[in-house]
PDB file of C-alpha atoms in Angstrom:
ATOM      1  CA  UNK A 102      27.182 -77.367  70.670  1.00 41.00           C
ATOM      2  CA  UNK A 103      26.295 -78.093  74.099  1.00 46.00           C
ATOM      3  CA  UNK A 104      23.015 -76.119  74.562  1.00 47.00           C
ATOM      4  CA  UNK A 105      21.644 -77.425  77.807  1.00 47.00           C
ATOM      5  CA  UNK A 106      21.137 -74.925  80.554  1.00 50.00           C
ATOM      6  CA  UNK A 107      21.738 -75.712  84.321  1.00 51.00           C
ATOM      7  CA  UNK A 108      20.155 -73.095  86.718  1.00 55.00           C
ATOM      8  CA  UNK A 109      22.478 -72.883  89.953  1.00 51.00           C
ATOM      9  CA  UNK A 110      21.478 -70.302  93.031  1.00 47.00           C
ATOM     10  CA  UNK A 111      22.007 -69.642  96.476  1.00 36.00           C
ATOM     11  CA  UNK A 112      18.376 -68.813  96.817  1.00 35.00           C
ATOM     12  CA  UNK A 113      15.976 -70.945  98.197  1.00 29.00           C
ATOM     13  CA  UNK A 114      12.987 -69.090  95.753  1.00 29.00           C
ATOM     14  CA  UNK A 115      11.436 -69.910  92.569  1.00 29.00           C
ATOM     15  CA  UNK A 116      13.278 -68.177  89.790  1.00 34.00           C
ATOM     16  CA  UNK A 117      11.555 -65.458  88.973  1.00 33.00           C
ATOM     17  CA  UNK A 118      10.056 -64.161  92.135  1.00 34.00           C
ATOM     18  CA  UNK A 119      11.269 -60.716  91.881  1.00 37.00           C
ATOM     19  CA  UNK A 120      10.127 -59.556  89.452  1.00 38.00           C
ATOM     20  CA  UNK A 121       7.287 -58.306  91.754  1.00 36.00           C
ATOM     21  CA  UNK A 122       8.808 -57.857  94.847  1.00 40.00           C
ATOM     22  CA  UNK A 123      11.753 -59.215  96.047  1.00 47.00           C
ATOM     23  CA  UNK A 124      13.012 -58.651 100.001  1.00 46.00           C
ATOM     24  CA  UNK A 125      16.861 -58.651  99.207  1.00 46.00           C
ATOM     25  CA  UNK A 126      16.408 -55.842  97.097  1.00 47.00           C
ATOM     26  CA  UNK A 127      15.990 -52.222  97.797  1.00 46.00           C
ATOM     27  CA  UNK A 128      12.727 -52.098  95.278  1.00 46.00           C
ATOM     28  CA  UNK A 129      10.295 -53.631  93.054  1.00 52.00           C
ATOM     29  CA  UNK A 130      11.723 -54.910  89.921  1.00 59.00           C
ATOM     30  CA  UNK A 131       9.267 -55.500  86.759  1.00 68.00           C
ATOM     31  CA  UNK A 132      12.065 -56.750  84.343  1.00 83.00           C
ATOM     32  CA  UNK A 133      15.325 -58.496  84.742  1.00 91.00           C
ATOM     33  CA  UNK A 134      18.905 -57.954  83.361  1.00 95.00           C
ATOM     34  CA  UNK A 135      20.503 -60.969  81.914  1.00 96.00           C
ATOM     35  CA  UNK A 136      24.407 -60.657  82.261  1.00 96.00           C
ATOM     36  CA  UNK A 137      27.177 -62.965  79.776  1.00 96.00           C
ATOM     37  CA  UNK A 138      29.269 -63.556  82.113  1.00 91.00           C
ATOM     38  CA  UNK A 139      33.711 -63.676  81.550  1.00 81.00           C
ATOM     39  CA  UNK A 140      35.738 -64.377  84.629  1.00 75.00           C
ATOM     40  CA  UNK A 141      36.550 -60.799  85.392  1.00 79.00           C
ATOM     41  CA  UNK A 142      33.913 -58.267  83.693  1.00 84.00           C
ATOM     42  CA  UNK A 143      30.819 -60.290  85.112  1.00 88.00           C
ATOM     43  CA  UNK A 144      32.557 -60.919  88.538  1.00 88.00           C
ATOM     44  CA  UNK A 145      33.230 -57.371  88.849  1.00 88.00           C
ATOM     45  CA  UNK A 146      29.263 -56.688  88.041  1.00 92.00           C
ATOM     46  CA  UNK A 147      28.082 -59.408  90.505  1.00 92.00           C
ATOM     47  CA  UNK A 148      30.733 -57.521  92.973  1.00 91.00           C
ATOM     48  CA  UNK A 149      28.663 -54.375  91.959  1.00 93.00           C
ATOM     49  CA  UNK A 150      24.938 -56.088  91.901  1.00 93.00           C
ATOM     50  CA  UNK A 151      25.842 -57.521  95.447  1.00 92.00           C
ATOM     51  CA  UNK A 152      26.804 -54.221  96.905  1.00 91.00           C
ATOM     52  CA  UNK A 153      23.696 -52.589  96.032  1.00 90.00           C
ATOM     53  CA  UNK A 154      21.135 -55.506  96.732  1.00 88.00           C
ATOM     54  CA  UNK A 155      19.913 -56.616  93.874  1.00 88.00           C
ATOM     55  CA  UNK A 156      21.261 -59.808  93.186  1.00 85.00           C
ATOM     56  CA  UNK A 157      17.884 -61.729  92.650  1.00 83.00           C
ATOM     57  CA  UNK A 158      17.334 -59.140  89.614  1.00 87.00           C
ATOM     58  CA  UNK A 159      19.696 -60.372  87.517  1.00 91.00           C
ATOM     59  CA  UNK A 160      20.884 -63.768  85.729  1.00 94.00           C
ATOM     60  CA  UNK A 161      24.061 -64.184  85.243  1.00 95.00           C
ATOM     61  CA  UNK A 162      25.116 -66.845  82.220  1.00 94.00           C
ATOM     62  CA  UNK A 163      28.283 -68.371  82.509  1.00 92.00           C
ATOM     63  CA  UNK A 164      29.798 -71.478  80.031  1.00 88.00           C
ATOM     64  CA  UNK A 165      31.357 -74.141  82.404  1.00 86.00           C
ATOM     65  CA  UNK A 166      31.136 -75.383  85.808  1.00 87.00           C
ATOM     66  CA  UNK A 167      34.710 -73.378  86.713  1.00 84.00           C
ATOM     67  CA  UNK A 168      32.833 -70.219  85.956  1.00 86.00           C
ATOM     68  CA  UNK A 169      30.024 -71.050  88.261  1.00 90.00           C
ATOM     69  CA  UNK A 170      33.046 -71.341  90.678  1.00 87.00           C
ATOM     70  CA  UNK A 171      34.411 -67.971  90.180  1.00 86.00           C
ATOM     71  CA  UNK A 172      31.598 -66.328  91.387  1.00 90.00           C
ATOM     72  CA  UNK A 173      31.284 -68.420  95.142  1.00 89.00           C
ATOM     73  CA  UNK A 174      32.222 -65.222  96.914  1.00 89.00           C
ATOM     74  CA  UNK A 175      28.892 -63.714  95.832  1.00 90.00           C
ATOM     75  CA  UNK A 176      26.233 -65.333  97.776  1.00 87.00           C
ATOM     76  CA  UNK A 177      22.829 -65.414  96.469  1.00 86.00           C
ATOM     77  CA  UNK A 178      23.364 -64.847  92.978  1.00 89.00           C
ATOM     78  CA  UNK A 179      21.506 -66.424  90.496  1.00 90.00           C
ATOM     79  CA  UNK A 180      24.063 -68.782  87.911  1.00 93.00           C
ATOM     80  CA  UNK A 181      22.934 -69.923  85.050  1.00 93.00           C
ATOM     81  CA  UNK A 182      25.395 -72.701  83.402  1.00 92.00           C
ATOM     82  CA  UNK A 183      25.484 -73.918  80.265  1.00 91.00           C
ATOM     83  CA  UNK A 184      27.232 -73.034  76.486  1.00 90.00           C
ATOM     84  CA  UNK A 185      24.440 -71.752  74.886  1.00 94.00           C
ATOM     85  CA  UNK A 186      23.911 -71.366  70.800  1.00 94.00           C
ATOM     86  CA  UNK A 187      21.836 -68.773  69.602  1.00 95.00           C
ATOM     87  CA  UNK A 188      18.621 -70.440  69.641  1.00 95.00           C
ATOM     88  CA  UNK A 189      19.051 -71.661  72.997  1.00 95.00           C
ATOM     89  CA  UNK A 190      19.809 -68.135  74.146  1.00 96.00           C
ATOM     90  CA  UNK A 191      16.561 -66.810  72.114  1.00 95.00           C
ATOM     91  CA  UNK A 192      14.806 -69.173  74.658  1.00 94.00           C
ATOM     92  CA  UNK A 193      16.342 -68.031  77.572  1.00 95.00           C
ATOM     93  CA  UNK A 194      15.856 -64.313  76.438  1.00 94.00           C
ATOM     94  CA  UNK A 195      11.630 -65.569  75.864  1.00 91.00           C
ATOM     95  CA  UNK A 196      11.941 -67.574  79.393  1.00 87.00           C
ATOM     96  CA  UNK A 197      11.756 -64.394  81.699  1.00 78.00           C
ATOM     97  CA  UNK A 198      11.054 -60.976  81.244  1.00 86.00           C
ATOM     98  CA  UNK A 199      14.351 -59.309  80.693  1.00 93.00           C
ATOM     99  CA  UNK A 200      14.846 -55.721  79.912  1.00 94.00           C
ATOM    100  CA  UNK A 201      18.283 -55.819  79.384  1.00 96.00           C
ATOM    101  CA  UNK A 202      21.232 -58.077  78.174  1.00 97.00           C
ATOM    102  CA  UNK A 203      24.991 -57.301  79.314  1.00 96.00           C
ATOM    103  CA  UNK A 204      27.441 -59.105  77.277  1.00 95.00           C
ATOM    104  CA  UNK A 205      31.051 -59.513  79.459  1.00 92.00           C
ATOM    105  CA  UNK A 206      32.019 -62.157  77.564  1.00 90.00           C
ATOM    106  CA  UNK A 207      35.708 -62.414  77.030  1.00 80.00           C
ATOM    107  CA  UNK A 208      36.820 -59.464  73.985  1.00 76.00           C
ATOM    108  CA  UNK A 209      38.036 -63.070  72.219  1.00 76.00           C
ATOM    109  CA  UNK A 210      34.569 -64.325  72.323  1.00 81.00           C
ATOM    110  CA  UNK A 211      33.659 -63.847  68.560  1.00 83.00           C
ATOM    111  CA  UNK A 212      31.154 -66.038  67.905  1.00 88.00           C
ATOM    112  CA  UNK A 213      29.147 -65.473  71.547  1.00 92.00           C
ATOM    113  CA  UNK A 214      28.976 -62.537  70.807  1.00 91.00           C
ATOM    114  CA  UNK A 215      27.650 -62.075  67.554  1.00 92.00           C
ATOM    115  CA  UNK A 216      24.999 -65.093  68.859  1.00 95.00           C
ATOM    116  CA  UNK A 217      24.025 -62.897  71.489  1.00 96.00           C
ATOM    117  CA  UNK A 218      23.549 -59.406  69.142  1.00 95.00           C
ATOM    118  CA  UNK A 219      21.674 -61.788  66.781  1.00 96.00           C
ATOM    119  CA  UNK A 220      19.336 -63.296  69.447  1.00 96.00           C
ATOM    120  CA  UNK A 221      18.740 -59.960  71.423  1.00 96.00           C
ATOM    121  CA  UNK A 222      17.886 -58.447  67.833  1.00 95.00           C
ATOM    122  CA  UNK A 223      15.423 -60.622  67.066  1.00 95.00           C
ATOM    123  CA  UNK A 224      13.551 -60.868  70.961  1.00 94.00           C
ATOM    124  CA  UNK A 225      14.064 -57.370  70.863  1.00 94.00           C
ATOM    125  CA  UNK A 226      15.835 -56.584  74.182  1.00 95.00           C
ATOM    126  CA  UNK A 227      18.290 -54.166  74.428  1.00 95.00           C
ATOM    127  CA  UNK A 228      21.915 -55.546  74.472  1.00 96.00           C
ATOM    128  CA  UNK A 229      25.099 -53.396  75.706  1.00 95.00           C
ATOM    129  CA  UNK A 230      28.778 -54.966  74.898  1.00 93.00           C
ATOM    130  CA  UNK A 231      31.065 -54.078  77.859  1.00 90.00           C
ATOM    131  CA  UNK A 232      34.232 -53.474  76.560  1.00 82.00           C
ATOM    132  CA  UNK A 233      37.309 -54.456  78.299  1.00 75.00           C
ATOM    133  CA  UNK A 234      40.224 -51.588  77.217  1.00 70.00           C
ATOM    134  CA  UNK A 235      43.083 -53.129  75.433  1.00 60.00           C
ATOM    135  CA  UNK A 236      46.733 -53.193  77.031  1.00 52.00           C
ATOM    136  CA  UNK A 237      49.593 -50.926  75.398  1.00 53.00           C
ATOM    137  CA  UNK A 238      52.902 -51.996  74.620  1.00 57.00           C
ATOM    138  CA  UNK A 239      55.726 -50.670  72.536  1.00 58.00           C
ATOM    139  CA  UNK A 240      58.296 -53.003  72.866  1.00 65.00           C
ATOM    140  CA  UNK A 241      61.261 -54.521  70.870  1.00 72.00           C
ATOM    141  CA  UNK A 242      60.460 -58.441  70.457  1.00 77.00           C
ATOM    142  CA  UNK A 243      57.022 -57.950  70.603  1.00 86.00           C
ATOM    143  CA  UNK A 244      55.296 -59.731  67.015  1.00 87.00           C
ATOM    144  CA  UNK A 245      51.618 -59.396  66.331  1.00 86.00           C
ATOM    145  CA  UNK A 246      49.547 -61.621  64.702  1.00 88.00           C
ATOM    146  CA  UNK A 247      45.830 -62.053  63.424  1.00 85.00           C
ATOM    147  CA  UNK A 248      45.040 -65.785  64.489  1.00 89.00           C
ATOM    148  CA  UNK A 249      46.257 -68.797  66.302  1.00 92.00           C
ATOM    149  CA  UNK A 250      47.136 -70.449  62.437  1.00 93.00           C
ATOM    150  CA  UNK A 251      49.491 -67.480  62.111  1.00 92.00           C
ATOM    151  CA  UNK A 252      51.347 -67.768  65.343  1.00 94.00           C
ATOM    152  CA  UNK A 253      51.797 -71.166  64.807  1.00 95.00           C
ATOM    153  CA  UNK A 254      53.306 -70.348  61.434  1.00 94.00           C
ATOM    154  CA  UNK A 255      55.394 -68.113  62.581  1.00 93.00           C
ATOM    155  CA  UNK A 256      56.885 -70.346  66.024  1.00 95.00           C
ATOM    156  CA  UNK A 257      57.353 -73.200  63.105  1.00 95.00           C
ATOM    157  CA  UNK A 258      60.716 -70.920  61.954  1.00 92.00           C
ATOM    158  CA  UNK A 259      61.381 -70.963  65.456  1.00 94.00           C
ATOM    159  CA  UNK A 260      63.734 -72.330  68.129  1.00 95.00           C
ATOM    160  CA  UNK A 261      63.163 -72.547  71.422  1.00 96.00           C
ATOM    161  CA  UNK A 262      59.835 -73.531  74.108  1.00 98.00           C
ATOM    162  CA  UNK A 263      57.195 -71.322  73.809  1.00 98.00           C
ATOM    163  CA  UNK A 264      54.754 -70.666  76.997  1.00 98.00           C
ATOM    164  CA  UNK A 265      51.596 -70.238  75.680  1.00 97.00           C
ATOM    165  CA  UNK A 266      49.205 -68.280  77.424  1.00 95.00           C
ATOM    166  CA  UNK A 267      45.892 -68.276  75.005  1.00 92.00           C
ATOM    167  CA  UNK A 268      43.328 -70.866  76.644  1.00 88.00           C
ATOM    168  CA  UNK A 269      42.847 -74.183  76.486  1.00 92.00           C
ATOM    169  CA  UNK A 270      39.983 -74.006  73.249  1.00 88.00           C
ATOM    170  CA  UNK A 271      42.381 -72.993  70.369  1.00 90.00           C
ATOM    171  CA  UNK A 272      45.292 -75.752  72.081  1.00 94.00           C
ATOM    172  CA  UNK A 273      44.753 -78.298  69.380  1.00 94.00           C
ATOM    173  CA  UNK A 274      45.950 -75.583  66.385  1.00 95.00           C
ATOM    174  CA  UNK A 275      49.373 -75.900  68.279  1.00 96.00           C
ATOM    175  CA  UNK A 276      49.664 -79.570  67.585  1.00 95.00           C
ATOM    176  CA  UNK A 277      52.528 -79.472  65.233  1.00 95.00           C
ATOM    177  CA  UNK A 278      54.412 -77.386  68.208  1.00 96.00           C
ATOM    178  CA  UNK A 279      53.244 -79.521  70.952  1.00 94.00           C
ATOM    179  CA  UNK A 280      56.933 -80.826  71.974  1.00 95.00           C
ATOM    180  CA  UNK A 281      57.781 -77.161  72.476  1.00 97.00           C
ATOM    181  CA  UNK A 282      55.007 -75.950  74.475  1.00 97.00           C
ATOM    182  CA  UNK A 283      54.015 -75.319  77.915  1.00 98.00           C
ATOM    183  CA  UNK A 284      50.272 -74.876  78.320  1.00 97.00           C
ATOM    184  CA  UNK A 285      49.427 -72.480  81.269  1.00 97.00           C
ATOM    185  CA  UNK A 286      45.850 -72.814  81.723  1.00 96.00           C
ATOM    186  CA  UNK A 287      42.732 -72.541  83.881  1.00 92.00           C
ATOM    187  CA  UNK A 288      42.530 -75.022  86.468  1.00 92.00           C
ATOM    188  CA  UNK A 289      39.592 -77.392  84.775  1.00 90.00           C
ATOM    189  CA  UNK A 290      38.845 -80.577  83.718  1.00 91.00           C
ATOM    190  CA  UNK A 291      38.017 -79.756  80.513  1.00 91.00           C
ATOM    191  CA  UNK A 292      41.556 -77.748  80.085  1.00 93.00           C
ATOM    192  CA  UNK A 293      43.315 -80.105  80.931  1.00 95.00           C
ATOM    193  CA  UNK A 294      41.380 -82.791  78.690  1.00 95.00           C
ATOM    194  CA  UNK A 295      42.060 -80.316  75.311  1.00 96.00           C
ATOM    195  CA  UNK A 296      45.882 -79.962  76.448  1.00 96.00           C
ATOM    196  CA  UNK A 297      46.130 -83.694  76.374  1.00 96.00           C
ATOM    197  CA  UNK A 298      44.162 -84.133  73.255  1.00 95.00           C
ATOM    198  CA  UNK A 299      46.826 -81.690  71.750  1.00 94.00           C
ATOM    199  CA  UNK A 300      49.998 -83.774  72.555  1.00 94.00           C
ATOM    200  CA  UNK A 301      50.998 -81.925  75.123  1.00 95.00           C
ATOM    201  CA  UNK A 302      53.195 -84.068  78.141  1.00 95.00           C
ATOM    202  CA  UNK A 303      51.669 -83.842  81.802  1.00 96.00           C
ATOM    203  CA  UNK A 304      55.318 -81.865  82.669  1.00 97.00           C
ATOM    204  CA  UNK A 305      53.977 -79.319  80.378  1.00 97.00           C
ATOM    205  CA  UNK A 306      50.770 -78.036  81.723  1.00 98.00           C
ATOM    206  CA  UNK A 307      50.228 -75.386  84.365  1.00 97.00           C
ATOM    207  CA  UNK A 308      46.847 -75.301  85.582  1.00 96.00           C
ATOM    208  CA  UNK A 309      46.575 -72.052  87.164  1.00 94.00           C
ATOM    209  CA  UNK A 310      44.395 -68.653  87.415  1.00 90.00           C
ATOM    210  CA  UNK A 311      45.656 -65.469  86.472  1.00 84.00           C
ATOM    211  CA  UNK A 312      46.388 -62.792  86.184  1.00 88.00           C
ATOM    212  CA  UNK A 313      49.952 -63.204  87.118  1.00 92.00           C
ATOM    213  CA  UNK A 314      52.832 -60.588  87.896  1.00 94.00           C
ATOM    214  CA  UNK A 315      55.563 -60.329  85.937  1.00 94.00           C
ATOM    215  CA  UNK A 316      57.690 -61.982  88.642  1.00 96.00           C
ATOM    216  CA  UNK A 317      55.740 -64.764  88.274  1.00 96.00           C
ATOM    217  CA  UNK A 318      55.508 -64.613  84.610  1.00 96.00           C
ATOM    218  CA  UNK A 319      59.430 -64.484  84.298  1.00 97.00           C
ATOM    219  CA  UNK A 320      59.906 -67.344  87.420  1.00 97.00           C
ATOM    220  CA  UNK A 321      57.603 -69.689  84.889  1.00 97.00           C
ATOM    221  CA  UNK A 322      59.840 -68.611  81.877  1.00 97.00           C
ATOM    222  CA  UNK A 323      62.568 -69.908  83.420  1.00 97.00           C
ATOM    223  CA  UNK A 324      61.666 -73.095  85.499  1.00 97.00           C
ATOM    224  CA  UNK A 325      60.475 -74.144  82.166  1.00 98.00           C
ATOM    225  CA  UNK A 326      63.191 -72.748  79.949  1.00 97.00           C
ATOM    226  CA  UNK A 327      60.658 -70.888  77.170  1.00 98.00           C
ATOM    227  CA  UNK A 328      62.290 -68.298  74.766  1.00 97.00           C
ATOM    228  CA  UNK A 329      58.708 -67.064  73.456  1.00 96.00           C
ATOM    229  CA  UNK A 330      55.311 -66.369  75.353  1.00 96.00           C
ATOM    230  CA  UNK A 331      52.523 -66.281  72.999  1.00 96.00           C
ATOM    231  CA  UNK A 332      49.008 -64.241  74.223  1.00 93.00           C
ATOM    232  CA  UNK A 333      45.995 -62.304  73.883  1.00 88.00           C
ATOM    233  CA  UNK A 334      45.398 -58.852  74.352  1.00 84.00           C
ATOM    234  CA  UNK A 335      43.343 -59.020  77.187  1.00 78.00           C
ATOM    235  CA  UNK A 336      43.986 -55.986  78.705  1.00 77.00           C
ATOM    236  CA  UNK A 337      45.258 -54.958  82.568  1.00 76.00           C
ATOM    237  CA  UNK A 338      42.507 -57.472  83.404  1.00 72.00           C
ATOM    238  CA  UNK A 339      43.767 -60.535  81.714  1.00 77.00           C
ATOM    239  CA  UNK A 340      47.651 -59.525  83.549  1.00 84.00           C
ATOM    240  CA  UNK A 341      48.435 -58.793  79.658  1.00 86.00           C
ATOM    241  CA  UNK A 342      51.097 -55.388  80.959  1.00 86.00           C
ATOM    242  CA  UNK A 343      53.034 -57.855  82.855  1.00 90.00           C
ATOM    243  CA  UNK A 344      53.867 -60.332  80.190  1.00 92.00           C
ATOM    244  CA  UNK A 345      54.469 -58.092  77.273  1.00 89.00           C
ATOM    245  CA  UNK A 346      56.885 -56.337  80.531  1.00 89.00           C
ATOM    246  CA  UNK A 347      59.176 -60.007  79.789  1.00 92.00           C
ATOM    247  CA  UNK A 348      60.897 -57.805  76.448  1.00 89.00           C
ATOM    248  CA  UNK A 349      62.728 -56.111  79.109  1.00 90.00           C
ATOM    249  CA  UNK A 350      64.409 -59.252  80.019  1.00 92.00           C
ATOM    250  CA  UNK A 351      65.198 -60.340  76.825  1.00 92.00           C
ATOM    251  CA  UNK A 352      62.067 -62.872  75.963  1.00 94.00           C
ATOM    252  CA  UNK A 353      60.030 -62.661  72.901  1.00 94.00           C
ATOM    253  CA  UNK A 354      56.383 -62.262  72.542  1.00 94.00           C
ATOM    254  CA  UNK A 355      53.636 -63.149  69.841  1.00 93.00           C
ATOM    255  CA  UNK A 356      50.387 -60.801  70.461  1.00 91.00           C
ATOM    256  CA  UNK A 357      47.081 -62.680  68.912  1.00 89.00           C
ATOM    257  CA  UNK A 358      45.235 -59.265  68.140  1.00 82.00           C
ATOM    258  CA  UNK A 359      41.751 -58.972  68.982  1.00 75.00           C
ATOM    259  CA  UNK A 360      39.439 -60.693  66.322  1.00 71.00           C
ATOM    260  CA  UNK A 361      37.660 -56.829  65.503  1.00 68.00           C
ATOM    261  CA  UNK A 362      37.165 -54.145  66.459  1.00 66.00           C
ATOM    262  CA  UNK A 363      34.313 -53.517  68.911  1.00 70.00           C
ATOM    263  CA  UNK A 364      31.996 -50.734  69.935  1.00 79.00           C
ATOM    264  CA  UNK A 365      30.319 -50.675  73.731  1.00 85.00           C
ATOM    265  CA  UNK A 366      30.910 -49.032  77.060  1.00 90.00           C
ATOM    266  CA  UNK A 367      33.374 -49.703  79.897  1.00 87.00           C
ATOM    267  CA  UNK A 368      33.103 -51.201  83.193  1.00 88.00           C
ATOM    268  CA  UNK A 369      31.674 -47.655  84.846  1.00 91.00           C
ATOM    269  CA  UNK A 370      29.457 -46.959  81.763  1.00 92.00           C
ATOM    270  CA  UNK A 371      27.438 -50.061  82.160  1.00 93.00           C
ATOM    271  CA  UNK A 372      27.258 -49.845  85.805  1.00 92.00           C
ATOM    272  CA  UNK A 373      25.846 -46.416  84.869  1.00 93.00           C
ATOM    273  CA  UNK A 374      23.044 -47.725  81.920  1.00 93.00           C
ATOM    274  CA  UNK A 375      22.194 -50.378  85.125  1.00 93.00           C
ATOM    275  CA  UNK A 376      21.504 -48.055  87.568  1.00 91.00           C
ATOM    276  CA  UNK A 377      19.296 -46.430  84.381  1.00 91.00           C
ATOM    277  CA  UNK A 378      17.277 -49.373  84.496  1.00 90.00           C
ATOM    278  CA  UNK A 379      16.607 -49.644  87.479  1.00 84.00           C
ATOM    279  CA  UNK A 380      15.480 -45.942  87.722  1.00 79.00           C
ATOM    280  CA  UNK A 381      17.786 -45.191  90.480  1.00 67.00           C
TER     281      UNK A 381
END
């Protein structure tokens, strides 16, 4: 695993300097919070952090380059880059004096997760999970299904092209389906890389960022003739309402359920255990 870290920030300051005083925000700050950062949970704390001036108070960790993108609106935040392992993010957690870790990571992010509980256990730093709420749906046509293996198995009794919806990192499971899917995923080098090394033809890949409507959802069905959509439960967030929505129009869906079940706070809850922190 990649563990290299890559420190990217609109501000022209050392890294840590304030942590005694720092003039963009409204106080004195003796510890730091370190924030895992997904594409919508973190970007909707840095929205938050901005707002109340204290962006130079808090890291905020994100895997790839494209996530470093996804936060360009937010000027002077502090990025760091990089997929880190635990060890690497024991380092991190011993490089600065944080006070508090925020993990909005994806809700499919197993295994950064349960890194990040296992490193902030043993630095001893207080971790929160922010929980993104899962979508509801009680449709006819709507499958679920534990993994990626078992959708596979299941779209191998199948007829028909199946949009898949999942990511780009779980692509090369659907190998055996690869003539039958279309890929829709983020607009990255490295997507597109792991939908090539899964078979999948250049006609077949949408590089795009969500979420989308279901008008867009069911235009995409269409243009590309798919019977099935196959997705995650990510919630109103992840546009998850307006796919399952297709069952009204006759399509089929496979739901990958969530990998377990989680315990943490929501968006408001953590905004609330920040302002804590910070003694405001």
């Amino acid at each position: 695993m990649d563990t290299k870290i890559s420190k990217k920030t609109a501000c022209a300051t050392p890294r840590f300097d304030c942590i005694d005083h720092c003039p963009d925000c409204n106080f004195q700050c003796n510890q730091k919070i370190l924030v895992f950062a997904g594409t919508f949970e973190g970007h909707e704390l840095a929205k938050y952090f901005d707002q109340r001036g204290w962006n130079r108070c808090a890291d905020f960790c994100v895997a790839t380059e494209y996530g470093t993108e996804t936060f360009s609106d937010i000027k002077g935040l502090s990025i760091i880059e990089g997929r880190l392992n635990e060890a690497a993010m024991e380092e991190l957690l011993k490089s600065g004096p944080y006070g508090l870790v925020v993990d909005a990571t994806h809700p499919y992010a197993k295994a950064v997760t349960e890194n990040l509980q296992k490193a902030c256990q043993i630095s001893h730093v207080e971790y929160v999970r922010l929980l993104r709420r899962e979508g509801f749906f009680d449709y006819e046509g709507v499958n679920t299904v534990e993994s990626a293996e078992e959708a596979v198995a299941y779209l191998l009794e199948t007829e028909g092209k199946i949009l898949l919806t999942t990511g780009s990192k779980e692509l090369s499971k659907y190998r055996r389906l690869s003539d039958r899917i279309v890929a829709r995923v983020l607009p990255s080098q490295d997507s597109l890389r792991l939908c090539f090394d899964a078979g999948i033809p250049a006609k077949n890949i949408i590089c795009m960022q969500g979420p989308f409507t279901k008008e867009m959802n069911l235009a995409t069905m269409e243009q590309y003739g798919c019977k099935w959509l196959v997705t995650k439960n990510t919630g109103k967030p992840g546009g998850f309402d307006d796919k399952v929505r297709l069952c009204e129009e006759g399509y089929r869906i496979i739901v990958i359920g969530r990998p377990q079940a989680e315990t943490g706070l929501s968006l408001e809850e953590v905004k609330e255990r920040v302002e804590a922190f910070y003694g405001e």
